[in-house]
CSV table of C-alpha atoms in Angstrom, one decimal:
chain,number,residue,atom,x,y,z
A,1,VAL,CA,-117.6,48.5,49.7
A,2,ALA,CA,-115.4,51.5,49.5
A,3,THR,CA,-113.4,50.8,52.7
A,4,THR,CA,-112.3,47.3,51.1
A,5,ASP,CA,-111.0,49.1,48.0
A,6,TYR,CA,-108.7,52.0,49.3
A,7,TYR,CA,-106.3,53.0,52.3
A,8,ASP,CA,-109.3,53.8,54.6
A,9,ASP,CA,-109.1,55.7,58.1
A,10,TYR,CA,-108.9,52.1,59.8
A,11,ASP,CA,-105.9,51.3,57.7
A,12,LYS,CA,-104.1,54.7,58.2
A,13,ASP,CA,-104.7,54.4,62.1
A,14,LYS,CA,-103.1,51.0,62.2
A,15,THR,CA,-100.2,52.1,60.0
A,16,SER,CA,-99.5,55.3,61.8
A,17,HIS,CA,-99.7,53.1,65.2
A,18,TYR,CA,-97.2,50.6,64.1
A,19,ALA,CA,-94.8,52.8,62.3
A,20,GLY,CA,-94.7,55.0,65.1
A,21,GLU,CA,-93.3,52.0,67.3
A,22,SER,CA,-90.9,50.9,64.5
A,23,HIS,CA,-87.3,51.7,65.5
A,24,TYR,CA,-83.8,50.4,64.9
A,25,GLU,CA,-80.5,50.9,66.6
A,26,GLY,CA,-77.4,51.7,64.8
A,27,GLY,CA,-76.3,54.3,62.1
A,28,TYR,CA,-77.2,54.6,58.6
A,29,ASP,CA,-75.2,51.5,57.6
A,30,HIS,CA,-77.4,49.4,59.7
A,31,ARG,CA,-80.8,50.6,58.4
A,32,PRO,CA,-83.4,48.0,57.5
A,33,ILE,CA,-83.5,47.2,53.8
A,34,PHE,CA,-85.1,44.5,51.7
A,35,THR,CA,-82.8,41.8,50.3
A,36,ALA,CA,-85.4,40.1,48.1
A,37,THR,CA,-85.5,41.4,44.6
A,38,SER,CA,-88.6,42.4,42.8
A,39,GLN,CA,-90.4,39.9,40.8
A,40,ASP,CA,-93.0,39.3,38.2
A,41,PHE,CA,-95.2,36.4,38.7
A,42,THR,CA,-97.7,34.5,36.2
A,43,VAL,CA,-100.1,32.2,37.7
A,44,GLN,CA,-103.5,30.7,36.8
A,45,VAL,CA,-106.8,31.3,38.8
A,46,LYS,CA,-106.9,28.9,41.8
A,47,ASP,CA,-103.2,28.6,41.9
A,48,HIS,CA,-100.9,29.7,45.0
A,49,ILE,CA,-98.2,32.3,44.8
A,50,THR,CA,-95.5,33.4,47.4
A,51,PHE,CA,-94.3,36.9,47.7
A,52,PRO,CA,-90.8,37.2,49.3
A,53,CYS,CA,-90.2,40.2,51.7
A,54,ASP,CA,-87.0,39.3,53.0
A,55,GLY,CA,-84.7,41.8,54.6
A,56,GLU,CA,-81.6,42.7,56.9
A,57,ASN,CA,-81.7,44.8,60.0
A,58,LEU,CA,-85.2,44.5,60.4
A,59,GLY,CA,-85.1,44.6,64.3
A,60,ASN,CA,-88.5,45.6,65.8
A,61,THR,CA,-89.7,47.2,62.4
A,62,ILE,CA,-93.4,46.4,61.4
A,63,LEU,CA,-93.5,44.8,58.0
A,64,MET,CA,-96.7,45.8,56.1
A,65,PHE,CA,-97.8,44.1,53.0
A,66,ARG,CA,-100.3,45.9,50.5
A,67,HIS,CA,-102.0,45.4,47.3
A,68,LEU,CA,-101.9,48.2,44.8
A,69,LEU,CA,-105.0,47.9,42.7
A,70,PRO,CA,-104.7,48.2,38.7
A,71,ARG,CA,-107.5,50.9,38.7
A,72,GLY,CA,-105.9,52.8,41.4
A,73,GLY,CA,-105.8,53.0,45.4
A,74,HIS,CA,-104.7,49.9,47.3
A,75,ARG,CA,-105.6,47.6,50.2
A,76,LEU,CA,-103.6,47.2,53.2
A,77,LEU,CA,-103.4,43.5,53.8
A,78,TYR,CA,-100.9,42.9,56.4
A,79,VAL,CA,-99.5,45.0,59.4
A,80,GLY,CA,-97.0,42.9,61.3
A,81,ASP,CA,-98.7,39.5,61.9
A,82,THR,CA,-102.5,40.9,61.8
A,83,MET,CA,-104.2,40.1,58.6
A,84,LEU,CA,-106.9,43.1,57.8
A,85,LYS,CA,-108.6,41.6,54.7
A,86,PRO,CA,-109.6,38.0,55.2
A,87,ARG,CA,-112.7,38.0,53.3
A,88,LEU,CA,-110.9,39.0,50.1
A,89,TYR,CA,-107.6,37.2,50.2
A,90,SER,CA,-106.7,33.6,51.4
A,91,LEU,CA,-103.3,34.9,52.4
A,92,LYS,CA,-101.0,34.0,55.3
A,93,LYS,CA,-97.4,35.2,56.6
A,94,LEU,CA,-94.5,32.7,56.6
A,95,GLY,CA,-91.4,34.4,58.1
A,96,ASN,CA,-91.1,37.3,56.0
A,97,SER,CA,-93.0,36.1,52.9
A,98,PHE,CA,-96.8,36.1,52.1
A,99,ILE,CA,-98.4,33.1,50.6
A,100,LEU,CA,-101.7,34.0,48.5
A,101,SER,CA,-103.7,31.0,47.8
A,102,ASN,CA,-106.8,30.5,45.6
A,103,VAL,CA,-105.8,33.2,43.5
A,104,SER,CA,-108.6,35.0,41.4
A,105,LYS,CA,-108.3,37.3,38.4
A,106,ASP,CA,-109.1,40.2,40.8
A,107,HIS,CA,-105.8,39.7,42.6
A,108,ALA,CA,-103.9,40.7,39.6
A,109,GLY,CA,-101.7,43.8,40.2
A,110,LYS,CA,-98.7,45.1,42.2
A,111,TYR,CA,-97.9,43.8,45.8
A,112,GLU,CA,-95.7,46.1,48.1
A,113,CYS,CA,-93.6,44.8,51.0
A,114,ARG,CA,-93.2,48.1,53.0
A,115,ILE,CA,-91.5,49.4,56.3
A,116,GLU,CA,-91.8,52.7,57.6
A,117,THR,CA,-89.1,54.0,60.0
A,118,GLN,CA,-86.9,57.0,59.6
A,119,ARG,CA,-87.5,56.5,55.9
A,120,VAL,CA,-89.8,54.3,53.7
A,121,GLU,CA,-88.3,51.2,52.3
A,122,GLN,CA,-90.4,49.2,49.7
A,123,LEU,CA,-90.3,46.3,47.4
A,124,LEU,CA,-92.6,45.6,44.8
A,125,HIS,CA,-93.9,42.5,43.2
A,126,THR,CA,-96.2,42.2,40.2
A,127,LEU,CA,-98.8,39.4,39.8
A,128,ASN,CA,-100.3,38.5,36.4
A,129,VAL,CA,-103.4,36.0,36.5
A,130,GLN,CA,-104.3,33.9,33.7
A,131,TYR,CA,-107.8,32.7,33.3
A,132,PRO,CA,-109.9,30.9,30.8
A,133,ALA,CA,-111.5,32.3,27.7
A,134,THR,CA,-115.2,33.1,27.7
A,135,VAL,CA,-117.1,34.1,24.7
A,136,LYS,CA,-120.4,36.4,24.4
A,137,ARG,CA,-122.7,36.5,21.5
A,138,ILE,CA,-123.2,40.0,20.0
A,139,SER,CA,-125.2,39.2,17.0
A,140,LYS,CA,-128.9,37.8,17.5
A,141,GLU,CA,-129.1,34.1,18.2
A,142,GLU,CA,-131.4,33.8,15.1
A,143,GLN,CA,-131.3,35.7,12.0
A,144,ARG,CA,-133.8,35.5,9.0
A,145,VAL,CA,-132.6,37.4,6.0
A,146,ALA,CA,-133.5,37.6,2.4
A,147,LYS,CA,-131.6,35.8,-0.2
A,148,GLY,CA,-128.8,38.1,-1.6
A,149,SER,CA,-128.2,39.9,1.7
A,150,THR,CA,-125.1,40.3,3.5
A,151,VAL,CA,-125.0,38.9,7.0
A,152,THR,CA,-122.5,39.7,9.7
A,153,LEU,CA,-122.0,37.3,12.8
A,154,THR,CA,-120.2,38.9,15.7
A,155,CYS,CA,-118.8,37.7,19.1
A,156,GLU,CA,-116.4,38.9,21.7
A,157,ALA,CA,-114.1,37.1,24.2
A,158,GLU,CA,-112.5,37.7,27.5
A,159,GLY,CA,-109.6,36.1,28.9
A,160,ASN,CA,-106.0,36.2,29.8
A,161,PRO,CA,-103.9,35.5,27.8
A,162,LYS,CA,-106.2,37.4,25.1
A,163,ALA,CA,-108.3,34.8,23.3
A,164,ALA,CA,-108.5,33.7,19.5
A,165,ILE,CA,-111.7,33.5,18.1
A,166,SER,CA,-112.6,30.9,15.4
A,167,TRP,CA,-115.9,30.4,13.3
A,168,SER,CA,-117.0,27.0,12.2
A,169,LYS,CA,-120.5,25.8,10.9
A,170,LEU,CA,-122.3,22.9,12.6
A,171,GLN,CA,-122.7,20.8,9.7
A,172,GLY,CA,-120.3,21.2,6.4
A,173,HIS,CA,-117.9,24.0,5.5
A,174,LEU,CA,-118.3,27.8,5.9
A,175,PRO,CA,-119.8,29.5,2.6
A,176,SER,CA,-116.3,30.4,1.8
A,177,GLY,CA,-115.5,26.8,1.4
A,178,ALA,CA,-113.2,26.9,4.5
A,179,LYS,CA,-113.6,24.7,7.6
A,180,SER,CA,-113.0,27.4,9.9
A,181,GLU,CA,-112.1,31.1,10.0
A,182,GLU,CA,-110.6,33.3,12.6
A,183,GLY,CA,-111.7,37.0,13.7
A,184,PHE,CA,-114.3,38.7,15.8
A,185,SER,CA,-116.9,38.7,13.1
A,186,LEU,CA,-117.9,36.4,10.1
A,187,ILE,CA,-119.2,38.0,7.2
A,188,LEU,CA,-121.6,36.0,4.7
A,189,ASP,CA,-121.9,37.9,1.4
A,190,LYS,CA,-124.8,37.3,-0.8
A,191,VAL,CA,-126.3,34.6,0.9
A,192,ASP,CA,-128.5,31.8,-0.5
A,193,ARG,CA,-129.8,28.5,0.8
A,194,HIS,CA,-126.3,27.2,1.3
A,195,ALA,CA,-125.7,29.6,3.8
A,196,GLU,CA,-128.2,28.4,5.9
A,197,GLY,CA,-127.2,26.6,9.1
A,198,THR,CA,-125.9,27.0,12.9
A,199,TYR,CA,-122.7,28.9,13.1
A,200,ILE,CA,-120.3,28.4,16.0
A,201,CYS,CA,-118.3,30.9,17.6
A,202,THR,CA,-115.3,29.6,19.7
A,203,ALA,CA,-112.9,31.4,22.0
A,204,SER,CA,-109.6,29.8,23.3
A,205,ASN,CA,-106.4,30.9,24.9
A,206,GLY,CA,-104.8,27.9,26.2
A,207,VAL,CA,-106.1,28.2,29.5
A,208,GLY,CA,-108.9,25.8,30.5
A,209,PRO,CA,-111.2,24.2,27.9
A,210,PRO,CA,-112.7,26.5,25.0
A,211,SER,CA,-115.7,28.5,25.2
A,212,SER,CA,-118.3,28.7,22.4
A,213,THR,CA,-121.7,30.1,21.3
A,214,ARG,CA,-123.9,29.6,18.5
A,215,MET,CA,-126.1,31.7,16.0
A,216,SER,CA,-128.4,30.3,13.3
A,217,VAL,CA,-129.1,31.8,9.8
A,218,GLN,CA,-132.2,31.2,7.9
A,219,VAL,CA,-132.5,32.6,4.3
A,220,GLU,CA,-135.7,33.6,2.8
A,221,TYR,CA,-136.2,33.6,-1.0
A,222,ALA,CA,-138.8,33.7,-3.3
A,223,PRO,CA,-140.0,30.3,-5.2
A,224,GLU,CA,-138.0,29.4,-8.0
A,225,ILE,CA,-139.6,27.5,-10.9
A,226,ILE,CA,-137.5,25.4,-13.0
A,227,THR,CA,-138.7,24.3,-16.6
A,228,ASP,CA,-137.4,21.8,-19.0
A,229,GLN,CA,-137.1,22.7,-22.6
A,230,VAL,CA,-138.8,20.2,-24.7
A,231,SER,CA,-137.2,19.8,-28.1
A,232,LYS,CA,-139.4,19.7,-31.0
C-alpha cells in the first residue's frame, strides 16, 4: 500500500504538529544535538538491533525515527513516544534508543534519528541484513539430448552475502572427472552415455543451510553394433 512506503500526508501532519511544539531555551551553544555517532550494523534475519539516538539539550524537543528505504522514499516510524508502523516493524523505544526485533531482509537500509527545531538535526545509521541463500533452477528440470550435443545447465541464487554456486552429480563424478565445479552454469560438451544422470546445483553463503535444486540429463544415441573379428 502506497501510504506505508512514503512520508504520507498523515506523517506530514504529525511531524508538522510536533515540530511546531518543539522548542528549547538558551542560545546557540545550548541547541539540541546528537551525541551518538553514526554506525553500520550487520545482523541476520530474525535477530534484533538497537539504534542509539542519544543527544544533549533535547529539552522538550520531539525525537523522530525514520527508515530511509533503499529504493527511495521513507517511512516515519516514531514521533515522540508514538509508534506509527506497528504492522511492518517490531519496534520499541527505550530512552532515546530504538530496538528493532525480528529483523527481516526488508528492514535493510538507513535509519534516521531526527529533531526539527530552528534547524534540523539528524543522525544516520545503516542496517545490513544477512539472509540464507536460495537457489532457483533456470534450465529445464529434465533434458533429453542427442549424443554429441552440448548441454548447458544453469541456476541462479539469491542471498546476502552473495551466494557461491557449486555443481555435483548425484552418482559419481562430473563428466570432467571433477567431483564438483563452481559457477552459475555447468557446460557438458559432446555428451555421451556417461553424461547421463542427475546434476545438483547448490548455493551457499554461510548463513543458514545450503539450498539446492536438481536437473537430469538423458542422452539419446543410435544403437551401436560391436563385432568381433574372427581370425582365419
